[in-house]
Coordinates of C-alpha atoms in Angstrom, one line a residue:
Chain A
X11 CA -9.2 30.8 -5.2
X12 CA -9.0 29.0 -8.2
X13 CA -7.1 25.2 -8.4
X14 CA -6.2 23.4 -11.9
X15 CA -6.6 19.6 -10.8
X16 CA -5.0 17.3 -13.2
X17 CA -4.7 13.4 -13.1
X18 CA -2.6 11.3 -15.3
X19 CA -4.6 8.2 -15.9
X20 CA -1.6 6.6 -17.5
X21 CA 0.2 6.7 -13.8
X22 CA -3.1 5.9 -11.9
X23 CA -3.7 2.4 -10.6
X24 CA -7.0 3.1 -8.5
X25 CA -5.9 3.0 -5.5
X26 CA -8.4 5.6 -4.7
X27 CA -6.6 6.8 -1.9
X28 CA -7.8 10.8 -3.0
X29 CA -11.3 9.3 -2.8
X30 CA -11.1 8.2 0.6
X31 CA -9.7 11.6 1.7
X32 CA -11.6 14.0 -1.3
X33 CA -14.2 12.1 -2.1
X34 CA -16.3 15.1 -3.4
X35 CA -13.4 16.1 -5.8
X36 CA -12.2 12.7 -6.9
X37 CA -14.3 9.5 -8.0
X38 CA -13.5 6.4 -10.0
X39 CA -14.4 5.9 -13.4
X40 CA -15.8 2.9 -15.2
X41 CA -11.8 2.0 -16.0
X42 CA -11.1 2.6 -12.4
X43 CA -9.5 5.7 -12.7
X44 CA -9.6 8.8 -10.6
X45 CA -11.6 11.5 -12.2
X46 CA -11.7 15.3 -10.7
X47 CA -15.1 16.9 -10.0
X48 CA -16.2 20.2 -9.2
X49 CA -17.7 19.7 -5.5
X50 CA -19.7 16.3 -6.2
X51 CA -20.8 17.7 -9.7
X52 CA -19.3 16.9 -12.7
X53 CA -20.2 19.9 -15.5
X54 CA -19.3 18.4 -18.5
X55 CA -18.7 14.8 -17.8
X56 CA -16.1 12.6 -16.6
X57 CA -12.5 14.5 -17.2
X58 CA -9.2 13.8 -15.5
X59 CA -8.7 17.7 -15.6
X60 CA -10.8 20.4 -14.0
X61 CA -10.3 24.0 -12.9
X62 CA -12.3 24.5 -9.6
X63 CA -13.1 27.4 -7.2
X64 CA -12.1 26.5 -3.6
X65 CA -11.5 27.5 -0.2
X66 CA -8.4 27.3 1.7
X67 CA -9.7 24.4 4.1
X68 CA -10.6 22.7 0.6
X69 CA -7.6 23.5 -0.9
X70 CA -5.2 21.9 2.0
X71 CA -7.7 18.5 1.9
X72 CA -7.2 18.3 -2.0
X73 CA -3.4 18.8 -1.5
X74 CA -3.4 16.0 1.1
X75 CA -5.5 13.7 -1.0
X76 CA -2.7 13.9 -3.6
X77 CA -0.1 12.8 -1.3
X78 CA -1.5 10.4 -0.5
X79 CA -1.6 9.0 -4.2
X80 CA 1.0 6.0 -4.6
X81 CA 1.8 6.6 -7.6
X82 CA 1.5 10.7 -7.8
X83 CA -0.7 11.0 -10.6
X84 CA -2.3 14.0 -9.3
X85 CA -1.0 17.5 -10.4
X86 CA -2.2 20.5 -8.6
X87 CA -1.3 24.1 -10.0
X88 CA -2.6 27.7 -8.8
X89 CA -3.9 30.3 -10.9
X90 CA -0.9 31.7 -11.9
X91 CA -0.2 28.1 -12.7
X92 CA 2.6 27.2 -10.2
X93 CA 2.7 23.7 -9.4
X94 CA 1.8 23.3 -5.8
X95 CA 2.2 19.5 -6.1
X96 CA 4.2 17.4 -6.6
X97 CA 6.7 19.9 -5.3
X98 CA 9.4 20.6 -7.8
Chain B
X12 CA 9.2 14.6 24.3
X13 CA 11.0 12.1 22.4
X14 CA 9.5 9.9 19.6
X15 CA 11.5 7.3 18.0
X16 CA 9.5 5.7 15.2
X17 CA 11.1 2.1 14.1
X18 CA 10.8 1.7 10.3
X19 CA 11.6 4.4 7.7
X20 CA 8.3 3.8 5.4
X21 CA 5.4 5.3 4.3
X22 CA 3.7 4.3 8.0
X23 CA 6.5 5.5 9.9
X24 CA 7.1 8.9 7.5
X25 CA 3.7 9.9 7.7
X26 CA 3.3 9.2 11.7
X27 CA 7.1 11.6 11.8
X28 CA 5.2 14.4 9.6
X29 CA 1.9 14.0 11.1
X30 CA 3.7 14.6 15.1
X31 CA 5.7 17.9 13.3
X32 CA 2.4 19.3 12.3
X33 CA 1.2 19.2 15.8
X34 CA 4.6 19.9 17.8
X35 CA 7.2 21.6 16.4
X36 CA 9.9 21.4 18.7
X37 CA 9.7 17.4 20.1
X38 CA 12.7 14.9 18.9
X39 CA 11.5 12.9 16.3
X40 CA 14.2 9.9 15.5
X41 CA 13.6 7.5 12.5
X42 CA 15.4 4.0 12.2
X43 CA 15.1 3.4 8.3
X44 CA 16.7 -0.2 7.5
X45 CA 16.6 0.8 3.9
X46 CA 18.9 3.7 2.8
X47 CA 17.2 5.4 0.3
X48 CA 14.7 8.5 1.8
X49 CA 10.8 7.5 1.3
X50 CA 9.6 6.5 -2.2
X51 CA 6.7 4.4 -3.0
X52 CA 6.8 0.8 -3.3
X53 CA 3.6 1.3 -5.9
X54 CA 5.8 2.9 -8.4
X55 CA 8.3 0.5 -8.8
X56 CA 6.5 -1.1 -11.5
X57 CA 5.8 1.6 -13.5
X58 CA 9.8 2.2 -12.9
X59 CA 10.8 -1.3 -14.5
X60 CA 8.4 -0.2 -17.4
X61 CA 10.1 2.6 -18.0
X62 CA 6.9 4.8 -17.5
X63 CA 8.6 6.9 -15.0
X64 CA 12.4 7.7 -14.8
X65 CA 14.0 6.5 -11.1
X66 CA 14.0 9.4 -9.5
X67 CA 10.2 9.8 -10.0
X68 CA 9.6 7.0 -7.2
X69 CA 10.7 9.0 -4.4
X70 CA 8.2 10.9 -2.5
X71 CA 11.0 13.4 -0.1
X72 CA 13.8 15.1 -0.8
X73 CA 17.1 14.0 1.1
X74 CA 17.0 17.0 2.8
X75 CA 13.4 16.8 3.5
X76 CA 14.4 15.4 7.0
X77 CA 16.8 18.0 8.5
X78 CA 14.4 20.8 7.1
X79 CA 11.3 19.0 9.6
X80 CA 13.8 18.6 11.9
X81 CA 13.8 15.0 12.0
X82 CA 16.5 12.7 12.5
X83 CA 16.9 9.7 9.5
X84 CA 18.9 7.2 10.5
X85 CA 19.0 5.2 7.1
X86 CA 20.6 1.4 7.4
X87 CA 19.5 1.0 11.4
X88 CA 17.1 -1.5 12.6
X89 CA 15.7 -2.5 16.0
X90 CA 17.7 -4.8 18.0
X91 CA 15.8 -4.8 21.2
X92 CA 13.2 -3.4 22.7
X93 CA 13.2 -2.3 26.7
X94 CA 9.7 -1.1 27.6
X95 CA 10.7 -1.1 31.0
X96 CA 13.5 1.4 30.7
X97 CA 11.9 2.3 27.4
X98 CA 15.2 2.5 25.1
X99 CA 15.8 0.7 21.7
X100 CA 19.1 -1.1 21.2
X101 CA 20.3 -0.7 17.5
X102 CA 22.3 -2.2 14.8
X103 CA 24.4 1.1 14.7
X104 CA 25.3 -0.1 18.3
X105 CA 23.8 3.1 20.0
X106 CA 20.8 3.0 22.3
X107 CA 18.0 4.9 21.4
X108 CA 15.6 6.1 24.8
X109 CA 12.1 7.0 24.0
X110 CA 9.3 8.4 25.7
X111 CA 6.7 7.7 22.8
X112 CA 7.5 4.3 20.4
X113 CA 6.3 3.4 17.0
X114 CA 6.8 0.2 15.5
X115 CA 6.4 0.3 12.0
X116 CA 9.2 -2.0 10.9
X117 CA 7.0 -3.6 7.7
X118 CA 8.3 -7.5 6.7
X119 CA 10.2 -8.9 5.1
X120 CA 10.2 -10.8 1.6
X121 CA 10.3 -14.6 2.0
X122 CA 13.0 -16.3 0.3
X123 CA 13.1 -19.1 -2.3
X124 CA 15.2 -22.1 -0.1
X125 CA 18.0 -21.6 -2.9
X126 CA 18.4 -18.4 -4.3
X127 CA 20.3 -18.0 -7.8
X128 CA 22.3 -14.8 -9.1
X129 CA 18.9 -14.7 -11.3
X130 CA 16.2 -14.9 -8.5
X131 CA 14.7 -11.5 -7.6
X132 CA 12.1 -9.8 -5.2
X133 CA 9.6 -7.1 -6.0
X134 CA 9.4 -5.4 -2.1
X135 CA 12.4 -2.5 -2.4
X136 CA 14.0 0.2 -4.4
X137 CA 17.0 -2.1 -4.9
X138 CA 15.0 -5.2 -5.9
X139 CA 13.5 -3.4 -8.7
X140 CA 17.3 -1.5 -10.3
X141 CA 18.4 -5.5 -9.7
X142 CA 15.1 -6.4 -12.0
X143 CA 16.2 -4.0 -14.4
X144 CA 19.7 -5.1 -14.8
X145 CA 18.8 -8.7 -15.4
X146 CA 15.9 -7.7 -17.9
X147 CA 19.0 -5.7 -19.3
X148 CA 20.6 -9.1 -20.2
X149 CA 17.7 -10.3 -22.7
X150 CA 16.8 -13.2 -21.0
X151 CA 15.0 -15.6 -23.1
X152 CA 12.6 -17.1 -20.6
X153 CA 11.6 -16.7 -16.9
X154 CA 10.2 -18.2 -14.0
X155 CA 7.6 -16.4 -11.8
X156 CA 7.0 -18.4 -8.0
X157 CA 3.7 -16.7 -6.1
X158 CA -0.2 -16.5 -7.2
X159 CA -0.5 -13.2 -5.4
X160 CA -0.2 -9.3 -6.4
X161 CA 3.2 -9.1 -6.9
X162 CA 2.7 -12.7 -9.5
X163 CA 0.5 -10.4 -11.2
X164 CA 2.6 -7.8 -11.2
X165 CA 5.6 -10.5 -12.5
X166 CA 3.3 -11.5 -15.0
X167 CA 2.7 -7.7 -16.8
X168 CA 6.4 -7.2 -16.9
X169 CA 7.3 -10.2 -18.7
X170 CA 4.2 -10.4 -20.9
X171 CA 5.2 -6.3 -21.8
X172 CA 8.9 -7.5 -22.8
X173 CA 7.4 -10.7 -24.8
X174 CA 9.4 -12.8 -22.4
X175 CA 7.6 -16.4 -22.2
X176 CA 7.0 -17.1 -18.5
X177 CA 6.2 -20.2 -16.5
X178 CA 4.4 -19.1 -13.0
X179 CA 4.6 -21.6 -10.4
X180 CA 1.8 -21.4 -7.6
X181 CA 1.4 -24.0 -4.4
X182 CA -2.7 -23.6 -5.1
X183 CA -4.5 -24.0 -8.0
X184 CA -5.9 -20.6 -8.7
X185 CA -4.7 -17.4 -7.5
X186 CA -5.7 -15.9 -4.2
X187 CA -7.1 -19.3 -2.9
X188 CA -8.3 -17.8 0.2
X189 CA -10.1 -15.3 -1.5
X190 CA -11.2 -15.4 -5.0
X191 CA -13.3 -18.6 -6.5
X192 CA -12.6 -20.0 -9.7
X193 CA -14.4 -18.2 -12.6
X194 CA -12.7 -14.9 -11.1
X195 CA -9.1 -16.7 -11.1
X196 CA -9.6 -18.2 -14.2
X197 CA -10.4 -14.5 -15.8
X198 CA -6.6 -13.4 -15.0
X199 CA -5.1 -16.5 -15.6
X200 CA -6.7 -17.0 -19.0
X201 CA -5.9 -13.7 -20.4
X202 CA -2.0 -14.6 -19.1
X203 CA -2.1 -17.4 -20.7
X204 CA -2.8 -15.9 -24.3
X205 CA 0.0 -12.8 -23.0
X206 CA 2.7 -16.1 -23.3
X207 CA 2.7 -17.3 -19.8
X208 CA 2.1 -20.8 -19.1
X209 CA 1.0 -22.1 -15.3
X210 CA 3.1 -25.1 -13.3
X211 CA 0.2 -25.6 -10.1
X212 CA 0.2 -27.8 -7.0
X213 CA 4.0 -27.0 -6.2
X214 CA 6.2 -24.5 -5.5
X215 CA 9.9 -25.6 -6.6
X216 CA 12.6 -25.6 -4.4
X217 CA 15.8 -24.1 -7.1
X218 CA 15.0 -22.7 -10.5
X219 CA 17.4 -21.2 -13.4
X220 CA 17.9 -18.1 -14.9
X221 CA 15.7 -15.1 -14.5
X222 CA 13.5 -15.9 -11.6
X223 CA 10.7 -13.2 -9.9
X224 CA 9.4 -14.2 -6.4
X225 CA 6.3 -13.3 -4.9
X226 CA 5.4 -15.7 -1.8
X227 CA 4.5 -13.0 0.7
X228 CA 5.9 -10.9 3.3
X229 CA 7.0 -12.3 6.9
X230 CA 6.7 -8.8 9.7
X231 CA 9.7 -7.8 11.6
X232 CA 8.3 -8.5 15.3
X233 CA 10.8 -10.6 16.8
X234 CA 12.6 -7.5 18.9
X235 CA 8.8 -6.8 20.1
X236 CA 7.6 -10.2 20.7
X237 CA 10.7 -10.8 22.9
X238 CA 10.0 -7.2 24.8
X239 CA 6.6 -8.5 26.2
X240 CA 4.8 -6.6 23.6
X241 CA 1.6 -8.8 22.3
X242 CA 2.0 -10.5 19.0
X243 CA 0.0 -12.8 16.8
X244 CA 1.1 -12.6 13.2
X245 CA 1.9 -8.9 13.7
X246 CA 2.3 -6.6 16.7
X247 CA -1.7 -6.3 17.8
X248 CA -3.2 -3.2 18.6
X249 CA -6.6 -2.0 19.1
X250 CA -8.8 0.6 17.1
X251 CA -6.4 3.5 18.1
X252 CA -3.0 1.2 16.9
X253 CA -2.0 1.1 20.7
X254 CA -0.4 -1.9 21.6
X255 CA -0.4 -3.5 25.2
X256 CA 2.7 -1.4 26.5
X257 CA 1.7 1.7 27.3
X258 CA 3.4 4.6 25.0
X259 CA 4.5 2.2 22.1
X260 CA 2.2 1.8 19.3
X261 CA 2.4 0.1 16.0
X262 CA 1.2 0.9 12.1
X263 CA 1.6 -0.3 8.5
X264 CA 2.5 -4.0 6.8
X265 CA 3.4 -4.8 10.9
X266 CA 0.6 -3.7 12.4
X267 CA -2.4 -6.6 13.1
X268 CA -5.2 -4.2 14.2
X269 CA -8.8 -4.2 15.4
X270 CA -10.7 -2.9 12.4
X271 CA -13.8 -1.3 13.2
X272 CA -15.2 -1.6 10.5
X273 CA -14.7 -4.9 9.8
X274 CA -15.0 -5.8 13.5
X275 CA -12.2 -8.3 14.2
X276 CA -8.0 -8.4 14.4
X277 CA -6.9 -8.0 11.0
X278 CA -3.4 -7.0 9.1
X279 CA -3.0 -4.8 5.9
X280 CA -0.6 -4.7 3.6
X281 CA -1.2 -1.7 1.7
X282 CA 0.4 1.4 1.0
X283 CA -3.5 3.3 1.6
X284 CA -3.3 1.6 4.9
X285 CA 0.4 2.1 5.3
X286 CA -0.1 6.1 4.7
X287 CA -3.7 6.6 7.2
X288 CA -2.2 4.4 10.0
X289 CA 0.6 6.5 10.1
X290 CA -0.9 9.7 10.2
X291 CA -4.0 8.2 12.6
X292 CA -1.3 6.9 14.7
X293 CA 1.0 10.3 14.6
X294 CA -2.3 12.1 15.5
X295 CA -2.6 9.8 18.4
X296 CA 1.0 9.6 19.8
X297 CA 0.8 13.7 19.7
X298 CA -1.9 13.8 22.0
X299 CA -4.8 14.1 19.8
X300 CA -6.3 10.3 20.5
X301 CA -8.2 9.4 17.1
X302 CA -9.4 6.0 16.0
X303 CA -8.1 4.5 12.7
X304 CA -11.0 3.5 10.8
X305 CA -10.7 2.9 6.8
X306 CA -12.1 0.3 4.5
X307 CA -9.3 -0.7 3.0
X308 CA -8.8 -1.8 -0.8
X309 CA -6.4 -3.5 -3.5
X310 CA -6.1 -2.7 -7.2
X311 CA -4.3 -3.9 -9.8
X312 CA -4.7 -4.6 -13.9
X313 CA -3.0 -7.5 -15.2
X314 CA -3.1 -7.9 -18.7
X315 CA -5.9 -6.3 -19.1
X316 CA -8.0 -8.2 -16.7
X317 CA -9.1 -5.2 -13.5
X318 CA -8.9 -6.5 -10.1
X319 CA -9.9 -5.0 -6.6
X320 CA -10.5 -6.4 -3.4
X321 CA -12.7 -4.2 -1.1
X322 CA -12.6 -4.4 2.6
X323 CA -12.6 -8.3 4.7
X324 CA -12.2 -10.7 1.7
X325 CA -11.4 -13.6 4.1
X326 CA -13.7 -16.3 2.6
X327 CA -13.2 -18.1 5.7
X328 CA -14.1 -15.4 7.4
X329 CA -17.3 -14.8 5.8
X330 CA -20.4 -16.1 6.7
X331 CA -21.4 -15.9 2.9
X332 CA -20.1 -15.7 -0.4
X333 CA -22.4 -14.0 -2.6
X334 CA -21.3 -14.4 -6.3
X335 CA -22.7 -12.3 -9.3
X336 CA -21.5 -12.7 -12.8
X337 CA -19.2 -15.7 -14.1
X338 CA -16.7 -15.9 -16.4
X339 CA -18.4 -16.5 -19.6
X340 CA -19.9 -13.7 -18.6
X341 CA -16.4 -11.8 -18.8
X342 CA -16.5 -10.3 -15.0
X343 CA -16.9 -11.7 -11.8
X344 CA -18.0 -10.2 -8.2
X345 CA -18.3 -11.3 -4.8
X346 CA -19.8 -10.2 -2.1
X347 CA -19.1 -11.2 1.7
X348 CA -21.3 -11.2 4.5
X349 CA -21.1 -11.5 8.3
X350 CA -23.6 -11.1 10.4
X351 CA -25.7 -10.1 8.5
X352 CA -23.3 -7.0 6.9
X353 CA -21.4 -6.9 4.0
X354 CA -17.9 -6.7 4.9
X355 CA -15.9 -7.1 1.9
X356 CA -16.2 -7.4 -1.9
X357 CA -14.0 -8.6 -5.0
X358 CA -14.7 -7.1 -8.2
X359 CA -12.6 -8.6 -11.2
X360 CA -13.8 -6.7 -14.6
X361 CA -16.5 -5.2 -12.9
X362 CA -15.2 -2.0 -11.7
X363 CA -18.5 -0.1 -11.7
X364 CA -19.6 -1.7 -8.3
X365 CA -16.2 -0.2 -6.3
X366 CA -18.3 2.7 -5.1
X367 CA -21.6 1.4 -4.0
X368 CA -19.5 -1.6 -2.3
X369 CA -17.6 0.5 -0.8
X370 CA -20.1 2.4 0.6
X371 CA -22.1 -0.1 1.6
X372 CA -19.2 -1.7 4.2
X373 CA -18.7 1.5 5.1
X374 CA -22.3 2.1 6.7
X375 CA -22.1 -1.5 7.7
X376 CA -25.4 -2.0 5.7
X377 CA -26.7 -5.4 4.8
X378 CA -25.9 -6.5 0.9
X379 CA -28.8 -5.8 -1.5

């Protein structure tokens, strides 16, 4: 399945708390915010949105890596683009 | 089974959730001393900048609770603690038995000696809509009292409002027992050109008017010190957050654990460290024993000026200091080593080293 992962670098503090947990779909950038990668790769540069191909076990680890976010700067939507977190 | 988890906060919340995903039908009973349901501490200042709207700092719903079938008890705390009968005695005036205990009761703020209507704190929820309301009256000047994180943080909100500040610190730069000069002066000097002006060597005993206080936290361990469980600054555990009494176990702010990976009793105050203890620990207190192991890290911007702390920044701790950069240089890291391992790093403006750093004290790998 298909996630759209989206951070909001104007809520993130860099806490990297999704790097310690999803390390290969979140990494810091040079202003110590969390950017969203495609499995390790990034296609296209650094960008704080990304629509990515995952599997189920993936998609439960990327959904507990944004938890775990203090300040919930990480939106995650399906492909028919319902927001699966933050819950509504 | 019966869990009662002391302390309704991101450590306790996430051991409650972490027990319901492996056993669905077990009592799980939170004492919350605060009465609002989980939000994060970290978004509070992004609240009193009006980035996010109030309700945007909590992280459950009220009714989050009933629908995992736990039982919040907001406005209870831990009286005292029977390991022997293995019951908690509460505020409420009910006794609470348990056959697995948690005690993740955080700290408290420590107070100013003489508090004015003006003087506020930077730990809760209600700190911060008290923040607001005095920010509401257009004071003309302030006082900050603390060098730490929430300083800094003290330091962005006035310096965003264009309210002149004086900051009051006992040390001379901030973070003594961490960061060296050039890397305090970076933060201090761009503050000083944001409007606010430093008073060192002294904390004061009374100030006027709009005063924000940030002199550290003080743990809520009294009830378990006085139950025979083992205490130092915290309530100490080992690697697995296990304390000396069998079936009680502590995580979060409380919690002064043996970090493996920095190899010695240390105590975190973190909401990263908060969140991974609690779901290690819930793991653990479920019946699935697991280790906590996490290198644990800061971050925070003020005024412009990046700083993180990576891992065991203890300089005291360290058996040395290695220092790259300065600031004339405009960013300054250090590096700490024991025993031949680096164990901890500070980065102020140079952001680009968090990973490798990280890594490194990860892997317990020498500094290169």
């Amino acid at each position: 399945m298909k996630l759209t992962i989206k951070v909001d670098p104007d809520l993130c503090i860099g806490a990297a708390s999704c790097v310690t947990i999803a390390p290969e779909t979140f990494q810091l950038n040079d202003e110590n915010k969390a950017v969203v990668l495609d499995h390790s790769t990034e296609p296209g540069g650094r960008v704080y949105e990304r629509v990515i191909e995952v599997t189920e076990d993936e998609k439960g680890n990327i959904i507990l890596a944004a938890q775990s976010c203090p300040t919930l700067a990480i939106t995650i939507l399906d492909e028919a683009g319902t927001q699966l977190f933050p819950e509504m | 089974m019966r869990y009662l988890i002391i302390g309704g906060g991101v450590a306790g919340t996430s051991a409650a959730e972490e027990i319901r995903k492996l056993d669905a039908e077990s009592s799980i009973t939170i004492l919350s001393e605060e009465e609002h349901q989980l939000y994060s501490r970290v978004l509070l200042p992004h609240y009193i900048k009006g980035k996010i709207p109030r309700e945007r700092c909590f992280l459950k719903k009220q009714t989050w609770y009933a629908e995992q079938k736990i039982d919040w008890l907001p406005g209870v705390t831990a009286v005292k603690l029977d390991t022997q009968n293995k019951f908690v005695a509460a505020s409420d005036g009910r006794e609470y038995e348990y056959d697995k205990l948690l005690i993740a009761s955080g700290g408290e703020v420590r107070l100013l000696p003489a508090d004015s209507r003006g003087t506020c704190y930077l730990r809760t929820l209600d700190d911060a809509d008290h923040l607001l309301q005095l920010l509401g009256e257009a004071p003309m000047s302030a006082s900050i009292v603390g060098g730490g994180f929430i300083g800094l943080e003290f330091i962005n909100i006035f310096a965003d409002r264009k309210i002149p500040a004086k900051l009051h610190m006992k040390e001379e730069r901030f973070f003594p027992s961490v960061l060296d000069e050039d890397s305090s002066a970076l933060i201090r000097e761009k503050a000083e050109a944001d409007g606010i002006a430093f008073k060192t060597g002294s904390t004061p005993e009374a100030l006027e008017g709009l005063v924000g206080v940030g002199i550290g936290i003080a743990p809520n361990i009294a009830f378990a010190t006085e139950a025979g469980v083992k205490t130092n600054r915290g309530v100490l555990t080992n690697e697995f957050l296990e304390t000396n009494i069998a079936d009680v176990y502590s995580a979060g702010d409380v919690a002064e654990f043996f970090d493996l990976v920095a190899g010695r009793q240390v105590m975190v105050g973190n909401w990263q460290n908060a969140m991974q203890q609690g779901r290690t620990v819930g793991k653990t207190m479920a019946g699935q024993r697991a280790a906590f192991e996490l290198v644990s890290s800061y971050a925070t911007n003020c005024r412009g000026v990046e700083v993180i702390f990576i891992g065991d920044v203890d300089r005291k701790a360290a058996d040395e200091v290695i220092v790259k950069g300065s600031k004339a240089a405009g960013g300054v890291a250090q590096y700490f080593v024991r025993g031949g391992k680096l164990v901890g790093a500070t980065l102020v403006n140079r952001n680009a080293e968090r990973a490798l750093a990280t890594t490194t004290i990860k892997n317990r790998e020498p500094y290169v």
